[in-house]
Amino acid sequence: MNLNERIPNNVNLSEDKRLQRALEKWLPNFLSWWHDMGPEGFQEKDVWLRTAIDVGSEGWAHFDYVKMPEYRWGIFLEPAQPDAKVGFGDNFGAPAYQEVPGEFRNALRRIIVTQGDTEPASVEQQRRLGATCPSLYDLRNLFQVNVEEGRHLWAMVYLLHAYFGRDGRDEADALLERRSGNPDKPSILEAFNQPCDDWLNFYAFTMFTDRDGKYQLSALAESGFEPLARTCKFMLTEEEHHMFVGDTGLSRVVKRTAQLMKENEDVREVGGIPLDIVQKYINFWFSYSLDLFGGEISSNSADFFAAGLKGRFKEQEQYTDHIAAEGSFTMMVVENGKLVPREVPLRNALNEILRGEYVKDCEKGLARWNKALTDEGMSQRLFLPNIRFHRHVGEYAGHNLDLDGNLISKEEFEAKKSEWLPTKEDREYVGSLMKPVTEVGKIANWIAPPTSGIKGKPFEFEYVRL
Amino acid sequence: MPALPQSGIKLSPLHVESTDDTRDYKYVSLKFHRDKRYVDLTMRGPECWPQKNADEIQRMGDEYWPLRAYRELDDALLYLRVNEPEIGLVCVRTQGDIQNVLDRDAELAANRDNWLVREIILLMARTLRRLDLTAKSFFAIMEPGSCFAGNLFELVLASDRGYMLNNPDERVEVALSELNPGAFPMSNGLTRLESRFLAEPKKAYEAFAHEGSFDTEAAEAAGLVTFAPDDLDWDDEIRLAIEERTSLSPDALTGMEASLRFAGPETMDTKIYGRLTAWQNWIFQRPNAVGPNGALTNYGKPTQAKFDYKRT
Ligand SMILES: [Fe+2]
Ligand SMILES: [Fe+2]
């Protein structure tokens, strides 16, 4: 097989024997993974998809009908900056690492594998959603997200293959062996083991969990290991669309609910999704996504920063002190059953600082959804729970906290749980609404149509040929 | 009792040529990479000659390869210990013809009852133990053109890791000789192969019993080498391994290496050099652990440990 023709790339694949050999072995495994674990039931259909065939502004968003298994997953890095420097940490100002420095090999591999693991996991989580799509437009967006998560996997596998030798090849194989939600070989991060089996979950996932991806990628886009930085910069351009799908998807659900509320106060009677269920899904996915940033107080975050491997969000634009050896950050921690402030050295608090940036970004989404409610004349409001609520990683894991972040007893939490997090009944009700709508220009009753289509096409366009 | 010698041989001073970053003997060369804190130590194998008897060996005197090469190796190791404390890693290489090395081993074995040959073998064994007891990391690098056979294969066994190129187009071989099963005991009284296969003594016997040389796959299967990267991975694997090793705490490495090199029965020597508990106590009170820049002092802090890379 001619890999160079098959795989669009700007990494000089045709000259790189080591990479060719690694990919020749990995590509068939990837395809069989895609076949077994990728979108179910639509593999043979033509889908109007965006494919990156070049990094230039023309080439990275090329639209056409394509069958997903024939999607041209490519390997793209942002063009290199001449004289790139390590932008932060103890080696600030040194030439950027073009190869993996031996002393950081383990840390870097761990960073890349952890990011890489999320990509196939989300495809697996979403694999059955096609059967219940609310419209062809949404179906196409789902598949766009799926193929690009596949490409993100490629991006991480490229780094493993090109820079980590045999270890890297083994890790790349293992990425295809773990399975979301499988107790024997689960995905590394818990949010990626949660079921995502209805479209409300899908929108919440792409809103909150893909947004975690944006912040992780942004921090890695600052990396002093230049191939990683350049890879992540390019991935961010794709991630934007995934978050758009989630953000506007939830906005459309909220808008439609508000419209239905005007018909009947109990929107269940008219086939809508009640706002309290939407709120519970927000609470669920927001809290699981917060866990993805890691512990509040973290020596890993300090080590990664010191080594120049993982920076802060917009490190170059937002900060002047790129050493960050001084200074501290005060956060609330649980001590003897009470929440008390604790001062933590800045470098050890970088996970928490990145999480803070993420929360600010999520709040903008909430503001948009609340505006949708206002526009429909509704006074109800959706909100983000406190960051301490329902956490499984870090300082608040193992404690019970309410939506406002106050410590409560286990009994109190259990008593309130059904008001805060989706219940089996809630999930069943949402599931009962999930009936496929596949007629061109038609949309399910529980969601409003988008304000515009994709890339100049109208909503009434045959985004997927069934 | 073998007869006492009529006369001895003269050991002339070793001839060394050195520059800032090289030190060359006749059969041993050091090439320093000081910015990366490692040195290449290359040993050149013997020339080709028909097997000699004891008298002929004595006539060669200190020019005889086994004597000269190992005196040079001994000197090089001592030089590294005393004068190059910041060099933490020695990459051991060899150049030459495997058969020539095996011929010399056969020659030594055939004449082992001769007083001089006996002394030469004891000197080789002592020098190899000196390597075992050197507080630096050793990687044996087995590439095309190398001659890690017989006595020189002990360098691989004495090293902390052995890298052997796996490339069908450029075969690399290693071999054992009749000297490996006993002529060069370690401080623990075992041969290096026995130490390596302490838990699987069968493997040591299998290796001794193996006919002919080992190619890379056979050597890997027999457990004689640690890693066998192929030609596409080779350069990067070696570079990464060197960079990784030299970035670690020198004291922790010294302790770990000493403990791992002397597995098995204890002797007076290994009680001093090979006891893990003793090393742990030592490591944990060193400035690299508990000093202001030490690893323990900085653990969990935003600052990173900064090591004094001098080996003891
Ligand atoms: Fe992704
Ligand atoms: Fe994504």
PDB file of C-alpha atoms in Angstrom, chain A residues 133-385:
ATOM      1  CA  CYS A 133     -30.282  11.017  15.249  1.00  0.00           C
ATOM      2  CA  PRO A 134     -32.613  14.029  15.488  1.00  0.00           C
ATOM      3  CA  SER A 135     -31.744  15.153  11.921  1.00  0.00           C
ATOM      4  CA  LEU A 136     -29.359  14.484   9.059  1.00  0.00           C
ATOM      5  CA  TYR A 137     -27.540  17.669  10.011  1.00  0.00           C
ATOM      6  CA  ASP A 138     -26.887  16.318  13.510  1.00  0.00           C
ATOM      7  CA  LEU A 139     -26.012  12.893  12.164  1.00  0.00           C
ATOM      8  CA  ARG A 140     -23.375  14.438   9.966  1.00  0.00           C
ATOM      9  CA  ASN A 141     -21.975  16.459  12.868  1.00  0.00           C
ATOM     10  CA  LEU A 142     -21.734  13.318  14.975  1.00  0.00           C
ATOM     11  CA  PHE A 143     -19.751  11.585  12.254  1.00  0.00           C
ATOM     12  CA  GLN A 144     -17.568  14.644  11.725  1.00  0.00           C
ATOM     13  CA  VAL A 145     -16.676  14.577  15.395  1.00  0.00           C
ATOM     14  CA  ASN A 146     -16.054  10.820  15.225  1.00  0.00           C
ATOM     15  CA  VAL A 147     -13.712  10.879  12.244  1.00  0.00           C
ATOM     16  CA  GLU A 148     -11.794  13.795  13.709  1.00  0.00           C
ATOM     17  CA  GLU A 149     -11.400  12.028  17.043  1.00  0.00           C
ATOM     18  CA  GLY A 150     -10.015   9.236  14.906  1.00  0.00           C
ATOM     19  CA  ARG A 151      -7.593  11.713  13.371  1.00  0.00           C
ATOM     20  CA  HIS A 152      -6.629  12.977  16.817  1.00  0.00           C
ATOM     21  CA  LEU A 153      -5.751   9.410  17.678  1.00  0.00           C
ATOM     22  CA  TRP A 154      -3.577   9.389  14.560  1.00  0.00           C
ATOM     23  CA  ALA A 155      -1.921  12.587  15.688  1.00  0.00           C
ATOM     24  CA  MET A 156      -0.887  11.076  19.013  1.00  0.00           C
ATOM     25  CA  VAL A 157       0.113   7.803  17.378  1.00  0.00           C
ATOM     26  CA  TYR A 158       2.290   9.763  14.993  1.00  0.00           C
ATOM     27  CA  LEU A 159       4.180  11.253  17.938  1.00  0.00           C
ATOM     28  CA  LEU A 160       4.553   7.838  19.570  1.00  0.00           C
ATOM     29  CA  HIS A 161       5.742   6.229  16.349  1.00  0.00           C
ATOM     30  CA  ALA A 162       8.045   9.000  15.258  1.00  0.00           C
ATOM     31  CA  TYR A 163       9.678   9.823  18.581  1.00  0.00           C
ATOM     32  CA  PHE A 164       9.449   6.926  21.028  1.00  0.00           C
ATOM     33  CA  GLY A 165      10.836   3.887  19.199  1.00  0.00           C
ATOM     34  CA  ARG A 166       9.635   0.483  20.246  1.00  0.00           C
ATOM     35  CA  ASP A 167       7.978   1.745  23.437  1.00  0.00           C
ATOM     36  CA  GLY A 168       6.009   4.146  21.308  1.00  0.00           C
ATOM     37  CA  ARG A 169       4.859   1.428  18.928  1.00  0.00           C
ATOM     38  CA  ASP A 170       3.727  -0.703  21.873  1.00  0.00           C
ATOM     39  CA  GLU A 171       1.826   2.217  23.368  1.00  0.00           C
ATOM     40  CA  ALA A 172       0.184   2.938  20.014  1.00  0.00           C
ATOM     41  CA  ASP A 173      -1.021  -0.661  19.833  1.00  0.00           C
ATOM     42  CA  ALA A 174      -2.347  -0.460  23.384  1.00  0.00           C
ATOM     43  CA  LEU A 175      -4.382   2.621  22.458  1.00  0.00           C
ATOM     44  CA  LEU A 176      -6.444   0.409  20.150  1.00  0.00           C
ATOM     45  CA  GLU A 177      -6.804  -2.330  22.751  1.00  0.00           C
ATOM     46  CA  ARG A 178      -8.367  -0.436  25.628  1.00  0.00           C
ATOM     47  CA  ARG A 179     -12.165  -0.077  25.438  1.00  0.00           C
ATOM     48  CA  SER A 180     -14.359   2.616  26.868  1.00  0.00           C
ATOM     49  CA  GLY A 181     -16.373   1.270  29.779  1.00  0.00           C
ATOM     50  CA  ASN A 182     -14.834  -2.197  29.651  1.00  0.00           C
ATOM     51  CA  PRO A 183     -14.001  -3.184  33.250  1.00  0.00           C
ATOM     52  CA  ASP A 184     -11.105  -5.417  32.147  1.00  0.00           C
ATOM     53  CA  LYS A 185      -9.319  -2.880  29.969  1.00  0.00           C
ATOM     54  CA  PRO A 186     -10.960   0.493  30.564  1.00  0.00           C
ATOM     55  CA  SER A 187      -9.956   3.830  29.145  1.00  0.00           C
ATOM     56  CA  ILE A 188      -7.480   5.680  31.342  1.00  0.00           C
ATOM     57  CA  LEU A 189      -9.732   8.586  32.327  1.00  0.00           C
ATOM     58  CA  GLU A 190     -13.130   8.035  33.926  1.00  0.00           C
ATOM     59  CA  ALA A 191     -15.207  10.518  31.909  1.00  0.00           C
ATOM     60  CA  PHE A 192     -14.376   8.343  28.930  1.00  0.00           C
ATOM     61  CA  ASN A 193     -15.840   5.269  30.562  1.00  0.00           C
ATOM     62  CA  GLN A 194     -19.269   6.855  31.130  1.00  0.00           C
ATOM     63  CA  PRO A 195     -22.030   5.824  28.762  1.00  0.00           C
ATOM     64  CA  CYS A 196     -22.961   8.422  26.167  1.00  0.00           C
ATOM     65  CA  ASP A 197     -26.015   6.754  24.717  1.00  0.00           C
ATOM     66  CA  ASP A 198     -28.487   9.527  23.990  1.00  0.00           C
ATOM     67  CA  TRP A 199     -28.161  12.826  22.186  1.00  0.00           C
ATOM     68  CA  LEU A 200     -28.507  14.951  25.287  1.00  0.00           C
ATOM     69  CA  ASN A 201     -25.454  13.105  26.598  1.00  0.00           C
ATOM     70  CA  PHE A 202     -23.719  13.676  23.285  1.00  0.00           C
ATOM     71  CA  TYR A 203     -24.275  17.433  23.355  1.00  0.00           C
ATOM     72  CA  ALA A 204     -23.233  17.649  27.006  1.00  0.00           C
ATOM     73  CA  PHE A 205     -20.191  15.521  26.273  1.00  0.00           C
ATOM     74  CA  THR A 206     -19.054  17.633  23.328  1.00  0.00           C
ATOM     75  CA  MET A 207     -19.799  20.808  25.280  1.00  0.00           C
ATOM     76  CA  PHE A 208     -17.992  19.856  28.482  1.00  0.00           C
ATOM     77  CA  THR A 209     -15.659  16.941  27.803  1.00  0.00           C
ATOM     78  CA  ASP A 210     -14.393  18.035  24.397  1.00  0.00           C
ATOM     79  CA  ARG A 211     -13.860  21.417  26.010  1.00  0.00           C
ATOM     80  CA  ASP A 212     -11.548  19.800  28.523  1.00  0.00           C
ATOM     81  CA  GLY A 213      -9.736  18.566  25.419  1.00  0.00           C
ATOM     82  CA  LYS A 214      -9.405  22.126  24.215  1.00  0.00           C
ATOM     83  CA  TYR A 215      -7.714  23.201  27.445  1.00  0.00           C
ATOM     84  CA  GLN A 216      -5.407  20.189  27.614  1.00  0.00           C
ATOM     85  CA  LEU A 217      -4.437  20.737  23.978  1.00  0.00           C
ATOM     86  CA  SER A 218      -3.910  24.435  24.585  1.00  0.00           C
ATOM     87  CA  ALA A 219      -1.559  23.687  27.472  1.00  0.00           C
ATOM     88  CA  LEU A 220       0.291  21.160  25.318  1.00  0.00           C
ATOM     89  CA  ALA A 221       0.339  23.570  22.369  1.00  0.00           C
ATOM     90  CA  GLU A 222       2.732  25.613  24.559  1.00  0.00           C
ATOM     91  CA  SER A 223       5.036  22.622  24.983  1.00  0.00           C
ATOM     92  CA  GLY A 224       8.774  22.950  24.577  1.00  0.00           C
ATOM     93  CA  PHE A 225       8.671  19.591  22.743  1.00  0.00           C
ATOM     94  CA  GLU A 226       7.938  21.234  19.434  1.00  0.00           C
ATOM     95  CA  PRO A 227       6.391  18.315  17.541  1.00  0.00           C
ATOM     96  CA  LEU A 228       3.804  18.011  20.322  1.00  0.00           C
ATOM     97  CA  ALA A 229       3.112  21.743  20.350  1.00  0.00           C
ATOM     98  CA  ARG A 230       2.641  21.853  16.584  1.00  0.00           C
ATOM     99  CA  THR A 231       0.419  18.763  16.592  1.00  0.00           C
ATOM    100  CA  CYS A 232      -1.839  20.151  19.290  1.00  0.00           C
ATOM    101  CA  LYS A 233      -2.166  23.522  17.589  1.00  0.00           C
ATOM    102  CA  PHE A 234      -3.571  21.825  14.547  1.00  0.00           C
ATOM    103  CA  MET A 235      -5.905  19.624  16.596  1.00  0.00           C
ATOM    104  CA  LEU A 236      -7.343  22.714  18.240  1.00  0.00           C
ATOM    105  CA  THR A 237      -8.722  23.904  14.915  1.00  0.00           C
ATOM    106  CA  GLU A 238     -10.810  20.732  14.747  1.00  0.00           C
ATOM    107  CA  GLU A 239     -11.774  20.752  18.416  1.00  0.00           C
ATOM    108  CA  GLU A 240     -13.549  24.066  17.870  1.00  0.00           C
ATOM    109  CA  HIS A 241     -16.206  22.335  15.789  1.00  0.00           C
ATOM    110  CA  HIS A 242     -16.770  19.605  18.386  1.00  0.00           C
ATOM    111  CA  MET A 243     -17.511  22.183  21.047  1.00  0.00           C
ATOM    112  CA  PHE A 244     -19.710  24.074  18.610  1.00  0.00           C
ATOM    113  CA  VAL A 245     -21.764  20.909  18.170  1.00  0.00           C
ATOM    114  CA  GLY A 246     -22.220  20.557  21.926  1.00  0.00           C
ATOM    115  CA  ASP A 247     -22.770  24.192  22.720  1.00  0.00           C
ATOM    116  CA  THR A 248     -25.313  24.824  19.951  1.00  0.00           C
ATOM    117  CA  GLY A 249     -26.878  21.388  20.466  1.00  0.00           C
ATOM    118  CA  LEU A 250     -27.712  22.174  24.084  1.00  0.00           C
ATOM    119  CA  SER A 251     -28.774  25.653  23.120  1.00  0.00           C
ATOM    120  CA  ARG A 252     -31.220  24.194  20.588  1.00  0.00           C
ATOM    121  CA  VAL A 253     -32.572  21.737  23.168  1.00  0.00           C
ATOM    122  CA  VAL A 254     -33.102  24.558  25.654  1.00  0.00           C
ATOM    123  CA  LYS A 255     -34.755  26.736  23.039  1.00  0.00           C
ATOM    124  CA  ARG A 256     -37.107  23.961  22.003  1.00  0.00           C
ATOM    125  CA  THR A 257     -37.977  23.152  25.612  1.00  0.00           C
ATOM    126  CA  ALA A 258     -38.803  26.801  26.190  1.00  0.00           C
ATOM    127  CA  GLN A 259     -41.064  26.817  23.125  1.00  0.00           C
ATOM    128  CA  LEU A 260     -42.823  23.664  24.296  1.00  0.00           C
ATOM    129  CA  MET A 261     -43.215  25.084  27.813  1.00  0.00           C
ATOM    130  CA  LYS A 262     -45.368  27.768  26.283  1.00  0.00           C
ATOM    131  CA  GLU A 263     -47.642  25.083  24.913  1.00  0.00           C
ATOM    132  CA  ASN A 264     -47.731  23.057  28.071  1.00  0.00           C
ATOM    133  CA  GLU A 265     -46.054  23.705  31.402  1.00  0.00           C
ATOM    134  CA  ASP A 266     -45.227  20.018  31.702  1.00  0.00           C
ATOM    135  CA  VAL A 267     -43.074  19.617  28.626  1.00  0.00           C
ATOM    136  CA  ARG A 268     -43.145  15.842  29.007  1.00  0.00           C
ATOM    137  CA  GLU A 269     -46.741  15.973  27.848  1.00  0.00           C
ATOM    138  CA  VAL A 270     -45.601  17.498  24.559  1.00  0.00           C
ATOM    139  CA  GLY A 271     -42.444  15.451  24.087  1.00  0.00           C
ATOM    140  CA  GLY A 272     -39.810  17.936  25.288  1.00  0.00           C
ATOM    141  CA  ILE A 273     -36.861  17.549  27.618  1.00  0.00           C
ATOM    142  CA  PRO A 274     -37.598  19.277  30.951  1.00  0.00           C
ATOM    143  CA  LEU A 275     -35.058  21.879  32.053  1.00  0.00           C
ATOM    144  CA  ASP A 276     -34.375  20.023  35.294  1.00  0.00           C
ATOM    145  CA  ILE A 277     -33.172  17.039  33.314  1.00  0.00           C
ATOM    146  CA  VAL A 278     -30.957  19.301  31.204  1.00  0.00           C
ATOM    147  CA  GLN A 279     -29.566  20.744  34.449  1.00  0.00           C
ATOM    148  CA  LYS A 280     -28.823  17.259  35.790  1.00  0.00           C
ATOM    149  CA  TYR A 281     -26.951  16.321  32.615  1.00  0.00           C
ATOM    150  CA  ILE A 282     -24.942  19.539  32.962  1.00  0.00           C
ATOM    151  CA  ASN A 283     -24.125  18.636  36.565  1.00  0.00           C
ATOM    152  CA  PHE A 284     -23.033  15.148  35.545  1.00  0.00           C
ATOM    153  CA  TRP A 285     -20.790  15.973  32.598  1.00  0.00           C
ATOM    154  CA  PHE A 286     -19.383  19.186  34.023  1.00  0.00           C
ATOM    155  CA  SER A 287     -18.226  17.409  37.184  1.00  0.00           C
ATOM    156  CA  TYR A 288     -16.746  14.433  35.349  1.00  0.00           C
ATOM    157  CA  SER A 289     -14.978  16.771  32.947  1.00  0.00           C
ATOM    158  CA  LEU A 290     -13.484  18.769  35.834  1.00  0.00           C
ATOM    159  CA  ASP A 291     -11.874  15.548  37.038  1.00  0.00           C
ATOM    160  CA  LEU A 292      -9.959  15.352  33.763  1.00  0.00           C
ATOM    161  CA  PHE A 293      -7.752  18.253  34.832  1.00  0.00           C
ATOM    162  CA  GLY A 294      -6.235  16.121  37.608  1.00  0.00           C
ATOM    163  CA  GLY A 295      -5.618  16.845  41.277  1.00  0.00           C
ATOM    164  CA  GLU A 296      -5.832  20.408  42.593  1.00  0.00           C
ATOM    165  CA  ILE A 297      -2.416  20.071  44.203  1.00  0.00           C
ATOM    166  CA  SER A 298      -0.151  18.225  41.857  1.00  0.00           C
ATOM    167  CA  SER A 299       3.560  17.555  41.748  1.00  0.00           C
ATOM    168  CA  ASN A 300       3.104  16.204  38.209  1.00  0.00           C
ATOM    169  CA  SER A 301       1.824  19.561  37.060  1.00  0.00           C
ATOM    170  CA  ALA A 302       4.855  21.199  38.678  1.00  0.00           C
ATOM    171  CA  ASP A 303       7.252  18.711  37.085  1.00  0.00           C
ATOM    172  CA  PHE A 304       5.681  19.021  33.640  1.00  0.00           C
ATOM    173  CA  PHE A 305       5.845  22.802  33.848  1.00  0.00           C
ATOM    174  CA  ALA A 306       9.413  22.866  35.169  1.00  0.00           C
ATOM    175  CA  ALA A 307      10.503  20.564  32.336  1.00  0.00           C
ATOM    176  CA  GLY A 308       8.829  22.814  29.770  1.00  0.00           C
ATOM    177  CA  LEU A 309       6.458  20.059  28.646  1.00  0.00           C
ATOM    178  CA  LYS A 310       3.026  21.422  29.558  1.00  0.00           C
ATOM    179  CA  GLY A 311       2.378  25.138  29.941  1.00  0.00           C
ATOM    180  CA  ARG A 312      -0.522  27.281  31.014  1.00  0.00           C
ATOM    181  CA  PHE A 313      -3.480  28.336  28.895  1.00  0.00           C
ATOM    182  CA  LYS A 314      -2.187  31.034  26.530  1.00  0.00           C
ATOM    183  CA  GLU A 315       1.148  30.996  28.335  1.00  0.00           C
ATOM    184  CA  GLN A 316       2.706  33.498  25.946  1.00  0.00           C
ATOM    185  CA  GLU A 317      -0.212  35.915  25.687  1.00  0.00           C
ATOM    186  CA  GLN A 318      -1.436  35.924  29.263  1.00  0.00           C
ATOM    187  CA  TYR A 319       1.711  35.813  31.351  1.00  0.00           C
ATOM    188  CA  THR A 320       4.944  37.719  31.684  1.00  0.00           C
ATOM    189  CA  ASP A 321       6.600  35.505  34.308  1.00  0.00           C
ATOM    190  CA  HIS A 322       7.187  32.218  32.498  1.00  0.00           C
ATOM    191  CA  ILE A 323       9.263  30.719  35.286  1.00  0.00           C
ATOM    192  CA  ALA A 324       6.468  30.777  37.875  1.00  0.00           C
ATOM    193  CA  ALA A 325       8.852  29.543  40.548  1.00  0.00           C
ATOM    194  CA  GLU A 326       7.594  32.175  42.978  1.00  0.00           C
ATOM    195  CA  GLY A 327       4.079  32.938  44.038  1.00  0.00           C
ATOM    196  CA  SER A 328       1.255  30.852  45.321  1.00  0.00           C
ATOM    197  CA  PHE A 329      -2.370  30.066  44.734  1.00  0.00           C
ATOM    198  CA  THR A 330      -5.004  29.756  47.440  1.00  0.00           C
ATOM    199  CA  MET A 331      -7.629  27.077  47.130  1.00  0.00           C
ATOM    200  CA  MET A 332     -10.175  25.457  49.407  1.00  0.00           C
ATOM    201  CA  VAL A 333      -9.356  22.007  50.688  1.00  0.00           C
ATOM    202  CA  VAL A 334     -11.121  19.626  53.041  1.00  0.00           C
ATOM    203  CA  GLU A 335      -9.389  19.339  56.411  1.00  0.00           C
ATOM    204  CA  ASN A 336     -10.920  17.597  59.419  1.00  0.00           C
ATOM    205  CA  GLY A 337     -14.340  17.706  57.853  1.00  0.00           C
ATOM    206  CA  LYS A 338     -14.182  21.424  57.058  1.00  0.00           C
ATOM    207  CA  LEU A 339     -13.372  23.465  54.010  1.00  0.00           C
ATOM    208  CA  VAL A 340     -10.365  25.634  54.705  1.00  0.00           C
ATOM    209  CA  PRO A 341      -8.174  27.779  52.463  1.00  0.00           C
ATOM    210  CA  ARG A 342      -4.714  26.478  51.677  1.00  0.00           C
ATOM    211  CA  GLU A 343      -1.886  28.281  49.986  1.00  0.00           C
ATOM    212  CA  VAL A 344      -0.161  26.152  47.383  1.00  0.00           C
ATOM    213  CA  PRO A 345       3.012  27.010  45.420  1.00  0.00           C
ATOM    214  CA  LEU A 346       1.971  28.244  42.009  1.00  0.00           C
ATOM    215  CA  ARG A 347       3.565  25.420  40.026  1.00  0.00           C
ATOM    216  CA  ASN A 348       1.746  22.806  42.075  1.00  0.00           C
ATOM    217  CA  ALA A 349      -1.574  24.543  41.435  1.00  0.00           C
ATOM    218  CA  LEU A 350      -1.395  24.601  37.640  1.00  0.00           C
ATOM    219  CA  ASN A 351      -4.099  21.956  37.168  1.00  0.00           C
ATOM    220  CA  GLU A 352      -6.435  24.091  39.240  1.00  0.00           C
ATOM    221  CA  ILE A 353      -5.503  27.210  37.318  1.00  0.00           C
ATOM    222  CA  LEU A 354      -6.193  25.491  33.990  1.00  0.00           C
ATOM    223  CA  ARG A 355      -9.479  24.212  35.428  1.00  0.00           C
ATOM    224  CA  GLY A 356     -10.371  27.802  36.312  1.00  0.00           C
ATOM    225  CA  GLU A 357      -9.864  28.882  32.695  1.00  0.00           C
ATOM    226  CA  TYR A 358     -12.090  26.037  31.587  1.00  0.00           C
ATOM    227  CA  VAL A 359     -14.859  26.990  34.001  1.00  0.00           C
ATOM    228  CA  LYS A 360     -14.832  30.563  32.685  1.00  0.00           C
ATOM    229  CA  ASP A 361     -15.252  29.202  29.164  1.00  0.00           C
ATOM    230  CA  CYS A 362     -18.118  26.916  30.212  1.00  0.00           C
ATOM    231  CA  GLU A 363     -19.883  29.859  31.806  1.00  0.00           C
ATOM    232  CA  LYS A 364     -20.068  31.549  28.425  1.00  0.00           C
ATOM    233  CA  GLY A 365     -22.009  28.556  27.144  1.00  0.00           C
ATOM    234  CA  LEU A 366     -24.398  28.775  30.065  1.00  0.00           C
ATOM    235  CA  ALA A 367     -24.921  32.464  29.324  1.00  0.00           C
ATOM    236  CA  ARG A 368     -25.852  31.600  25.722  1.00  0.00           C
ATOM    237  CA  TRP A 369     -28.363  28.958  26.820  1.00  0.00           C
ATOM    238  CA  ASN A 370     -29.894  31.308  29.356  1.00  0.00           C
ATOM    239  CA  LYS A 371     -30.189  33.898  26.629  1.00  0.00           C
ATOM    240  CA  ALA A 372     -32.089  31.317  24.589  1.00  0.00           C
ATOM    241  CA  LEU A 373     -34.476  31.023  27.533  1.00  0.00           C
ATOM    242  CA  THR A 374     -34.809  34.811  27.783  1.00  0.00           C
ATOM    243  CA  ASP A 375     -35.421  35.089  24.063  1.00  0.00           C
ATOM    244  CA  GLU A 376     -38.337  32.696  24.460  1.00  0.00           C
ATOM    245  CA  GLY A 377     -39.631  34.754  27.379  1.00  0.00           C
ATOM    246  CA  MET A 378     -38.666  32.315  30.119  1.00  0.00           C
ATOM    247  CA  SER A 379     -37.267  33.350  33.488  1.00  0.00           C
ATOM    248  CA  GLN A 380     -35.784  29.946  34.442  1.00  0.00           C
ATOM    249  CA  ARG A 381     -32.003  29.737  34.488  1.00  0.00           C
ATOM    250  CA  LEU A 382     -29.475  26.970  34.010  1.00  0.00           C
ATOM    251  CA  PHE A 383     -26.206  27.093  35.942  1.00  0.00           C
ATOM    252  CA  LEU A 384     -22.906  25.351  36.537  1.00  0.00           C
ATOM    253  CA  PRO A 385     -22.612  23.509  39.837  1.00  0.00           C
TER     254      PRO A 385
END
